[in-house]
Amino acid sequence: MSDHFLQMNNITKRFPGVLALSNVSFNLRRGEVHALLGENGAGKSTLMKILSGVYRPDEGEIIFEGNKVKFDSPLDAQKLGITIIHQEFNLFPDLTVEENIYIGREFCKNNRWRLDVPAQRASVKEILAKLNLKIKPETRVSDLTVAQQQMVEIAKAISVNAKVLVMDEPTAALTESEIDSLFRVTRLLKEQGTGVVYISHRLEELALIADRATVMRDGQYIDTVDYETVQISDLITKMVGRKLGDIYPRRPPFTADKKVLEVKNLQRKGVLHDINFSLHQGEVLGLSGLMGAGRTELARALFGADPIDSGEIWLNGELTKIGDVHQAIEKGIGYLTEDRKKEGLALGLSVELNIMLGNFPEYSDKFGIVKEKQCEETSQKLVNALRIKTPHLQQAALNLSGGNQQKIIIARWVCKDTDILIFDEPTRGIDVGAKLEIYELMNRLVAKGKSIIMISSELPEILGMCDRILVMRSGHIAGELNQANASQESIMKYATLED
Ligand SMILES: Nc1ncnc2c1ncn2[C@@H]1O[C@H](COP(=O)(O)OP(=O)(O)OP(=O)(O)O)[C@@H](O)[C@H]1O
Ligand SMILES: [Mg+2]
């Protein structure tokens, strides 16, 4: 077919113990945005890593602009105009924004050994402006937020004038306005004829940008559909291979009784102001608000990760000082951070060790000897409950798909038997089927008498899962809603109203 300027035919890829791709075909047109969908571990990233020269296929071929191509490295693919923004960032934290964008392709003067700094900087500024990014070219990447780093990745991809641009979950860490600029730029690229492959688990968002979608499941090609006419529910069925029930599983109505946590007049200069609220046993308390409203900052303060200037924290009716993270954990508070990379998945260690990490004291006998069998049983149970896709418990975490790596960290906290769990964006980057499992897990936890604070940017999730919702704005609690009077509108009203 002539309008398919890129075709991947019958691609198969095996890793030890895993058939990651089995006879998968995929095509891309000039100037389209093509969504690549599938559950965690379906093979999306692997297929795109083959397209961009990171991996070589075991079988199959790639035809690009009419020619059969073979890539030995990402550079080979880049030379032909195929670029990828990986799910895991690839920036050098110690270099500046402009150095990262033009690394290996620095602007040089006629004399090849002299950098043309002004020309390069001008070009970087132009790209940053296109993206509406208010970052200086000379900023060190390690000083940027996760979202800004993501935008630098995008800037880098744009700078090479890609014919094919692959974005692997580009919006997972972006704010609303950043997503807007990303979409604006994506449309610009489309108009210029760039073919964009877009991997995301956010199906509603894809409706705004995708022309077609290809669905994968368990390393196999399932179907390609037009986004305009497809029903989201059909897409989900194709992805998970079964009909999903209610995505927000019900639990018995919650009756407030025992307060496990009370926060009084909590302050952190310039960050948190006059925070007052309580959390009951068996409750799921939602923390909503726009990005930057102070939700993560509040979580970090409760967890002892940041100091507070004044205010009181009461745990089970007792005034408590939480000086640092260790004390928080000791007192039964767990925090699943939004930045799960930093939180320390030990990539080289096995799935089992990663789940048990930090949990060994509870799994040792009085001589300090680890009860191996029990560790194995517990981690296997969690792997099953969360449907972590791995050939066995001894697989290195490194070899798991992005979403499955996140599930390991959730498993680690669940295993710890903590009374108060703070979940910060627990389902970000996680597929629909697994989301349901995480919600069910949360329900089981509160049924056992645990309490949960859930931070989420997805309003349907907050509305579907929480007994009560606190809405934050500019570092304070702007409003409280209960299940009966909460709606997307009422949350947004509190989240955006000016004081
Ligand atoms: N280097 C590797 N070694 C061994 N197995 C691997 C390797 N890379 C990927 N896999 C396995 O291949 C399968 C497909 O993984 P892939 O990363 O392509 O999934 P994905 O669809 O991108 O998932 P996600 O939505 O979670 O990112 C998974 O079972 C994964 O564990
Ligand atoms: Mg992936």
CSV table of C-alpha atoms in Angstrom, one decimal, residues 12-398:
chain,number,residue,atom,x,y,z
A,12,THR,CA,8.9,-11.6,16.3
A,13,LYS,CA,11.1,-10.9,19.3
A,14,ARG,CA,12.1,-13.3,22.1
A,15,PHE,CA,13.8,-12.5,25.4
A,16,PRO,CA,15.0,-15.3,27.7
A,17,GLY,CA,11.8,-16.9,28.9
A,18,VAL,CA,9.5,-14.3,27.2
A,19,LEU,CA,8.0,-14.2,23.8
A,20,ALA,CA,7.7,-10.4,23.7
A,21,LEU,CA,6.4,-10.1,20.1
A,22,SER,CA,4.9,-12.8,18.0
A,23,ASN,CA,4.4,-12.1,14.4
A,24,VAL,CA,3.3,-8.5,14.8
A,25,SER,CA,2.6,-6.2,11.9
A,26,PHE,CA,2.1,-2.5,12.1
A,27,ASN,CA,1.9,0.4,9.6
A,28,LEU,CA,2.1,4.1,9.8
A,29,ARG,CA,1.0,6.8,7.3
A,30,ARG,CA,2.6,10.1,6.6
A,31,GLY,CA,1.1,12.8,8.8
A,32,GLU,CA,-1.0,10.6,11.1
A,33,VAL,CA,-1.0,10.1,14.8
A,34,HIS,CA,-1.2,6.4,15.4
A,35,ALA,CA,-2.0,5.2,18.9
A,36,LEU,CA,-0.4,2.0,20.1
A,37,LEU,CA,-2.5,0.4,22.8
A,38,GLY,CA,-2.3,-2.6,25.0
A,39,GLU,CA,-2.0,-3.7,28.6
A,40,ASN,CA,1.2,-3.5,30.6
A,41,GLY,CA,3.7,-5.9,29.0
A,42,ALA,CA,1.7,-6.3,25.8
A,43,GLY,CA,4.9,-5.5,23.8
A,44,LYS,CA,4.3,-1.8,22.8
A,45,SER,CA,7.7,-0.5,23.9
A,46,THR,CA,9.5,-3.5,22.5
A,47,LEU,CA,7.9,-3.0,19.1
A,48,MET,CA,8.9,0.6,19.0
A,49,LYS,CA,12.4,-0.2,20.3
A,50,ILE,CA,12.8,-2.4,17.2
A,51,LEU,CA,11.5,0.4,15.0
A,52,SER,CA,14.0,2.8,16.5
A,53,GLY,CA,17.1,0.5,16.3
A,54,VAL,CA,17.4,-0.3,20.0
A,55,TYR,CA,16.6,-4.0,19.5
A,56,ARG,CA,17.0,-6.2,16.5
A,57,PRO,CA,14.0,-8.4,15.6
A,58,ASP,CA,14.4,-12.1,15.6
A,59,GLU,CA,12.2,-12.3,12.6
A,60,GLY,CA,10.3,-9.9,10.4
A,61,GLU,CA,11.2,-6.8,8.3
A,62,ILE,CA,10.8,-3.1,8.3
A,63,ILE,CA,10.0,-1.2,5.1
A,64,PHE,CA,10.5,2.5,5.2
A,65,GLU,CA,9.7,4.8,2.3
A,66,GLY,CA,9.7,1.8,0.0
A,67,ASN,CA,13.1,0.4,1.1
A,68,LYS,CA,13.8,-2.5,3.4
A,69,VAL,CA,15.8,-1.2,6.3
A,70,LYS,CA,18.0,-2.8,9.0
A,71,PHE,CA,19.1,-0.8,12.0
A,72,ASP,CA,22.1,-1.8,14.1
A,73,SER,CA,21.8,1.1,16.5
A,74,PRO,CA,19.4,4.0,17.3
A,75,LEU,CA,21.7,6.3,15.4
A,76,ASP,CA,21.1,4.3,12.2
A,77,ALA,CA,17.3,4.9,12.6
A,78,GLN,CA,17.8,8.5,13.5
A,79,LYS,CA,19.8,9.1,10.4
A,80,LEU,CA,16.7,8.1,8.4
A,81,GLY,CA,14.5,10.4,10.5
A,82,ILE,CA,13.1,7.9,13.0
A,83,THR,CA,13.3,9.2,16.6
A,84,ILE,CA,11.9,7.8,19.8
A,85,ILE,CA,11.1,9.4,23.1
A,86,HIS,CA,11.5,6.5,25.6
A,87,GLN,CA,9.2,5.7,28.5
A,88,GLU,CA,12.3,5.9,30.6
A,89,PHE,CA,14.1,9.1,30.2
A,90,ASN,CA,17.4,9.2,28.4
A,91,LEU,CA,18.7,12.6,29.4
A,92,PHE,CA,22.0,13.3,31.0
A,93,PRO,CA,21.2,14.9,34.3
A,94,ASP,CA,24.5,16.8,34.7
A,95,LEU,CA,24.3,18.4,31.3
A,96,THR,CA,22.3,21.5,30.4
A,97,VAL,CA,19.1,21.6,28.5
A,98,GLU,CA,20.8,22.7,25.3
A,99,GLU,CA,23.7,20.3,25.6
A,100,ASN,CA,21.1,17.5,26.0
A,101,ILE,CA,19.2,18.6,22.9
A,102,TYR,CA,22.2,18.8,20.6
A,103,ILE,CA,24.4,16.1,22.1
A,104,GLY,CA,26.4,14.4,19.4
A,105,ARG,CA,25.1,17.0,16.9
A,106,GLU,CA,26.6,20.2,18.2
A,107,PHE,CA,26.5,23.3,16.1
A,108,CYS,CA,30.0,23.9,14.7
A,109,LYS,CA,31.6,26.8,12.8
A,110,ASN,CA,33.2,26.2,9.4
A,111,ASN,CA,36.2,25.1,11.3
A,112,ARG,CA,34.7,21.8,12.6
A,113,TRP,CA,36.4,21.9,16.0
A,114,ARG,CA,34.8,25.1,17.2
A,115,LEU,CA,31.3,25.1,18.7
A,116,ASP,CA,29.0,27.7,17.4
A,117,VAL,CA,27.4,28.5,20.8
A,118,PRO,CA,25.2,31.4,19.7
A,119,ALA,CA,23.7,29.6,16.8
A,120,GLN,CA,23.0,26.5,18.8
A,121,ARG,CA,21.4,28.6,21.6
A,122,ALA,CA,19.2,30.5,19.2
A,123,SER,CA,18.0,27.2,17.8
A,124,VAL,CA,17.3,25.8,21.2
A,125,LYS,CA,15.4,29.0,22.2
A,126,GLU,CA,13.3,28.7,19.1
A,127,ILE,CA,12.3,25.1,19.9
A,128,LEU,CA,11.6,25.9,23.5
A,129,ALA,CA,9.4,28.8,22.4
A,130,LYS,CA,7.5,26.5,20.0
A,131,LEU,CA,6.8,24.3,23.0
A,132,ASN,CA,5.8,27.3,25.2
A,133,LEU,CA,8.5,26.2,27.6
A,134,LYS,CA,9.8,28.7,30.0
A,135,ILE,CA,13.2,27.0,30.7
A,136,LYS,CA,16.6,28.6,30.1
A,137,PRO,CA,18.8,26.6,27.6
A,138,GLU,CA,21.6,26.7,30.2
A,139,THR,CA,19.7,25.1,33.0
A,140,ARG,CA,21.0,21.8,34.2
A,141,VAL,CA,18.6,19.0,33.5
A,142,SER,CA,18.8,17.7,37.1
A,143,ASP,CA,17.3,21.0,38.3
A,144,LEU,CA,14.2,20.4,36.3
A,145,THR,CA,10.9,18.8,37.4
A,146,VAL,CA,10.0,15.4,35.9
A,147,ALA,CA,7.5,17.2,33.6
A,148,GLN,CA,10.1,19.6,32.4
A,149,GLN,CA,12.5,16.8,31.7
A,150,GLN,CA,9.8,15.2,29.6
A,151,MET,CA,9.4,18.4,27.6
A,152,VAL,CA,13.2,18.5,27.0
A,153,GLU,CA,12.9,15.0,25.5
A,154,ILE,CA,10.3,16.3,23.2
A,155,ALA,CA,12.3,19.3,22.3
A,156,LYS,CA,15.2,17.0,21.4
A,157,ALA,CA,13.0,14.9,19.2
A,158,ILE,CA,11.6,18.0,17.4
A,159,SER,CA,15.1,19.4,16.8
A,160,VAL,CA,16.0,16.5,14.5
A,161,ASN,CA,13.1,17.1,12.2
A,162,ALA,CA,11.9,13.6,12.5
A,163,LYS,CA,9.9,11.9,9.8
A,164,VAL,CA,8.7,9.3,12.3
A,165,LEU,CA,8.4,10.3,15.9
A,166,VAL,CA,7.6,7.7,18.6
A,167,MET,CA,6.4,8.9,21.9
A,168,ASP,CA,6.2,6.3,24.6
A,169,GLU,CA,3.8,7.5,27.3
A,170,PRO,CA,4.7,11.2,26.8
A,171,THR,CA,2.0,12.7,29.0
A,172,ALA,CA,2.3,10.4,32.1
A,173,ALA,CA,4.1,13.2,34.0
A,174,LEU,CA,2.8,16.3,32.3
A,175,THR,CA,0.5,19.0,33.6
A,176,GLU,CA,-2.6,20.0,31.7
A,177,SER,CA,-1.0,23.0,30.1
A,178,GLU,CA,2.0,21.1,29.1
A,179,ILE,CA,-0.2,18.4,27.5
A,180,ASP,CA,-1.9,21.2,25.6
A,181,SER,CA,1.4,22.4,24.2
A,182,LEU,CA,2.5,18.9,23.4
A,183,PHE,CA,-0.7,18.4,21.4
A,184,ARG,CA,-0.3,21.7,19.6
A,185,VAL,CA,3.2,20.7,18.6
A,186,THR,CA,2.1,17.2,17.6
A,187,ARG,CA,-0.5,18.7,15.3
A,188,LEU,CA,2.2,20.9,13.8
A,189,LEU,CA,4.4,17.9,13.1
A,190,LYS,CA,1.4,16.1,11.5
A,191,GLU,CA,0.9,19.0,9.2
A,192,GLN,CA,4.6,18.8,8.2
A,193,GLY,CA,4.0,15.2,7.3
A,194,THR,CA,5.6,13.5,10.3
A,195,GLY,CA,4.1,10.2,11.3
A,196,VAL,CA,3.6,10.0,15.0
A,197,VAL,CA,3.3,6.8,17.0
A,198,TYR,CA,1.8,7.6,20.4
A,199,ILE,CA,1.7,5.1,23.3
A,200,SER,CA,-0.6,6.0,26.1
A,201,HIS,CA,-2.9,4.4,28.6
A,202,ARG,CA,-5.2,7.4,28.7
A,203,LEU,CA,-7.8,6.6,26.2
A,204,GLU,CA,-9.9,9.8,26.6
A,205,GLU,CA,-6.9,11.9,25.9
A,206,LEU,CA,-6.1,9.9,22.8
A,207,ALA,CA,-9.5,10.9,21.3
A,208,LEU,CA,-8.1,14.4,21.0
A,209,ILE,CA,-5.1,13.5,19.0
A,210,ALA,CA,-5.2,10.0,17.5
A,211,ASP,CA,-6.2,9.2,13.9
A,212,ARG,CA,-5.9,5.5,14.1
A,213,ALA,CA,-5.1,2.9,16.8
A,214,THR,CA,-3.4,-0.4,16.8
A,215,VAL,CA,-4.2,-2.7,19.7
A,216,MET,CA,-1.8,-5.4,21.0
A,217,ARG,CA,-2.3,-8.1,23.6
A,218,ASP,CA,0.3,-10.5,25.0
A,219,GLY,CA,2.8,-9.8,22.2
A,220,GLN,CA,0.3,-10.2,19.4
A,221,TYR,CA,-1.3,-7.9,17.0
A,222,ILE,CA,-5.1,-7.7,17.6
A,223,ASP,CA,-6.6,-5.0,15.4
A,224,THR,CA,-6.2,-1.5,13.8
A,225,VAL,CA,-9.1,0.9,14.0
A,226,ASP,CA,-10.1,4.4,13.1
A,227,TYR,CA,-10.2,6.5,16.3
A,228,GLU,CA,-13.1,8.6,15.2
A,229,THR,CA,-15.5,5.8,14.9
A,230,VAL,CA,-14.4,3.3,17.6
A,231,GLN,CA,-16.1,3.0,20.9
A,232,ILE,CA,-13.8,3.3,23.9
A,233,SER,CA,-15.4,0.3,25.5
A,234,ASP,CA,-14.7,-1.8,22.3
A,235,LEU,CA,-11.1,-0.7,22.5
A,236,ILE,CA,-10.8,-1.8,26.1
A,237,THR,CA,-12.4,-5.1,25.3
A,238,LYS,CA,-9.8,-5.6,22.6
A,239,MET,CA,-7.0,-4.6,24.9
A,240,VAL,CA,-7.9,-6.8,27.8
A,241,GLY,CA,-9.5,-9.6,25.9
A,242,ARG,CA,-12.6,-9.7,28.1
A,243,LYS,CA,-15.4,-7.4,29.1
A,244,LEU,CA,-14.5,-5.4,32.2
A,245,GLY,CA,-17.2,-4.9,34.8
A,246,ASP,CA,-17.6,-1.7,36.8
A,247,ILE,CA,-14.2,-0.1,36.6
A,248,TYR,CA,-14.7,1.4,40.1
A,249,PRO,CA,-15.6,-1.6,42.2
A,250,ARG,CA,-18.1,-0.8,44.9
A,251,ARG,CA,-17.4,-1.3,48.6
A,252,PRO,CA,-19.8,-1.2,51.5
A,253,PRO,CA,-20.7,2.4,52.5
A,254,PHE,CA,-18.1,3.9,54.9
A,255,THR,CA,-19.2,5.0,58.3
A,256,ALA,CA,-16.9,7.5,59.9
A,257,ASP,CA,-15.9,6.5,63.4
A,258,LYS,CA,-12.3,6.3,64.6
A,259,LYS,CA,-9.9,9.0,63.5
A,260,VAL,CA,-6.5,7.5,62.7
A,261,LEU,CA,-5.0,10.8,61.6
A,262,GLU,CA,-5.7,14.4,62.5
A,263,VAL,CA,-3.8,17.3,61.1
A,264,LYS,CA,-4.1,20.7,62.8
A,265,ASN,CA,-2.9,24.0,61.4
A,266,LEU,CA,0.0,22.5,59.5
A,267,GLN,CA,2.3,25.0,57.9
A,268,ARG,CA,5.3,25.0,55.7
A,269,LYS,CA,6.4,28.4,54.7
A,270,GLY,CA,5.5,29.2,51.1
A,271,VAL,CA,4.3,25.7,50.5
A,272,LEU,CA,1.5,24.6,52.8
A,273,HIS,CA,-0.9,26.9,54.7
A,274,ASP,CA,-3.2,26.2,57.5
A,275,ILE,CA,-3.9,22.6,56.7
A,276,ASN,CA,-6.7,20.9,58.8
A,277,PHE,CA,-8.2,17.6,58.2
A,278,SER,CA,-8.7,14.1,59.5
A,279,LEU,CA,-8.6,10.6,58.2
A,280,HIS,CA,-10.8,7.8,59.5
A,281,GLN,CA,-10.2,4.1,59.8
A,282,GLY,CA,-11.3,2.3,56.7
A,283,GLU,CA,-11.6,5.5,54.7
A,284,VAL,CA,-10.3,6.4,51.2
A,285,LEU,CA,-9.7,10.1,51.3
A,286,GLY,CA,-9.1,11.8,48.0
A,287,LEU,CA,-6.6,14.6,47.6
A,288,SER,CA,-7.5,16.5,44.4
A,289,GLY,CA,-6.4,19.8,42.9
A,290,LEU,CA,-4.4,21.0,39.9
A,291,MET,CA,-0.8,20.0,39.4
A,292,GLY,CA,1.3,22.2,41.8
A,293,ALA,CA,-1.6,22.8,44.2
A,294,GLY,CA,0.5,21.2,47.1
A,295,ARG,CA,-0.9,17.7,47.1
A,296,THR,CA,2.5,15.9,46.9
A,297,GLU,CA,4.0,18.5,49.3
A,298,LEU,CA,1.3,17.7,51.9
A,299,ALA,CA,2.0,14.0,51.4
A,300,ARG,CA,5.7,14.5,51.9
A,301,ALA,CA,5.1,16.6,55.0
A,302,LEU,CA,3.0,13.8,56.5
A,303,PHE,CA,5.6,11.2,55.6
A,304,GLY,CA,8.4,13.2,57.3
A,305,ALA,CA,10.1,13.7,54.0
A,306,ASP,CA,9.9,17.5,54.3
A,307,PRO,CA,10.1,19.5,57.6
A,308,ILE,CA,7.1,21.5,58.7
A,309,ASP,CA,7.3,24.9,60.3
A,310,SER,CA,4.3,24.5,62.6
A,311,GLY,CA,1.2,22.5,63.2
A,312,GLU,CA,0.3,19.2,64.8
A,313,ILE,CA,-0.1,15.7,63.6
A,314,TRP,CA,-2.2,13.3,65.7
A,315,LEU,CA,-2.0,9.6,65.1
A,316,ASN,CA,-4.7,7.4,66.8
A,317,GLY,CA,-5.5,10.2,69.2
A,318,GLU,CA,-1.9,10.9,70.2
A,319,LEU,CA,0.1,13.9,69.3
A,320,THR,CA,3.0,12.6,67.3
A,321,LYS,CA,6.2,14.1,65.9
A,322,ILE,CA,7.3,12.7,62.6
A,323,GLY,CA,10.9,13.8,62.2
A,324,ASP,CA,11.9,11.8,59.2
A,325,VAL,CA,10.8,9.0,56.9
A,326,HIS,CA,11.9,6.2,59.2
A,327,GLN,CA,9.8,7.5,62.0
A,328,ALA,CA,6.8,7.7,59.6
A,329,ILE,CA,7.2,4.1,58.5
A,330,GLU,CA,7.7,3.0,62.1
A,331,LYS,CA,4.5,4.7,63.1
A,332,GLY,CA,2.6,3.0,60.3
A,333,ILE,CA,2.6,5.5,57.5
A,334,GLY,CA,3.5,4.5,53.9
A,335,TYR,CA,4.0,6.7,50.9
A,336,LEU,CA,3.9,5.5,47.4
A,337,THR,CA,5.5,8.5,45.6
A,338,GLU,CA,4.6,9.7,42.2
A,339,ASP,CA,8.2,9.5,41.1
A,340,ARG,CA,8.6,5.8,41.3
A,341,LYS,CA,11.9,5.8,39.4
A,342,LYS,CA,13.6,7.7,42.2
A,343,GLU,CA,11.9,5.8,44.9
A,344,GLY,CA,14.2,3.0,44.2
A,345,LEU,CA,13.4,0.1,42.2
A,346,ALA,CA,16.6,-1.8,42.3
A,347,LEU,CA,16.7,-2.6,38.6
A,348,GLY,CA,19.3,-5.3,38.8
A,349,LEU,CA,17.6,-7.2,41.5
A,350,SER,CA,14.8,-9.7,41.1
A,351,VAL,CA,11.1,-9.1,41.2
A,352,GLU,CA,11.0,-10.9,44.6
A,353,LEU,CA,13.8,-9.0,46.2
A,354,ASN,CA,12.3,-5.7,45.0
A,355,ILE,CA,9.0,-6.6,46.6
A,356,MET,CA,10.6,-7.7,49.8
A,357,LEU,CA,13.1,-4.8,50.0
A,358,GLY,CA,12.6,-3.1,53.3
A,359,ASN,CA,10.3,-5.8,54.5
A,360,PHE,CA,12.8,-8.3,55.7
A,361,PRO,CA,12.6,-7.5,59.4
A,362,GLU,CA,9.0,-8.8,59.4
A,363,TYR,CA,10.0,-11.9,57.4
A,364,SER,CA,12.9,-13.1,59.6
A,365,ASP,CA,13.0,-15.3,62.6
A,366,LYS,CA,14.4,-14.2,65.9
A,367,PHE,CA,18.0,-15.0,64.8
A,368,GLY,CA,17.6,-12.6,61.9
A,369,ILE,CA,17.4,-15.4,59.3
A,370,VAL,CA,15.1,-14.6,56.4
A,371,LYS,CA,12.2,-17.0,56.0
A,372,GLU,CA,12.8,-17.6,52.4
A,373,LYS,CA,9.7,-19.8,51.7
A,374,GLN,CA,7.4,-17.2,53.3
A,375,CYS,CA,9.0,-14.4,51.2
A,376,GLU,CA,8.5,-16.4,48.1
A,377,GLU,CA,4.9,-17.1,48.9
A,378,THR,CA,4.1,-13.6,49.8
A,379,SER,CA,5.7,-12.1,46.6
A,380,GLN,CA,4.0,-14.8,44.4
A,381,LYS,CA,0.7,-13.9,46.0
A,382,LEU,CA,1.2,-10.2,45.2
A,383,VAL,CA,2.5,-10.9,41.7
A,384,ASN,CA,-0.8,-12.8,41.1
A,385,ALA,CA,-3.0,-10.3,42.8
A,386,LEU,CA,-1.6,-7.3,40.8
A,387,ARG,CA,-1.1,-9.4,37.7
A,388,ILE,CA,2.6,-8.5,37.4
A,389,LYS,CA,3.7,-9.9,34.1
A,390,THR,CA,6.9,-11.7,34.7
A,391,PRO,CA,8.1,-15.2,33.7
A,392,HIS,CA,9.2,-15.9,37.3
A,393,LEU,CA,10.0,-14.3,40.6
A,394,GLN,CA,13.7,-14.3,39.9
A,395,GLN,CA,13.5,-12.1,36.7
A,396,ALA,CA,15.5,-8.9,37.1
A,397,ALA,CA,13.1,-5.9,37.5
A,398,LEU,CA,15.0,-4.2,34.6
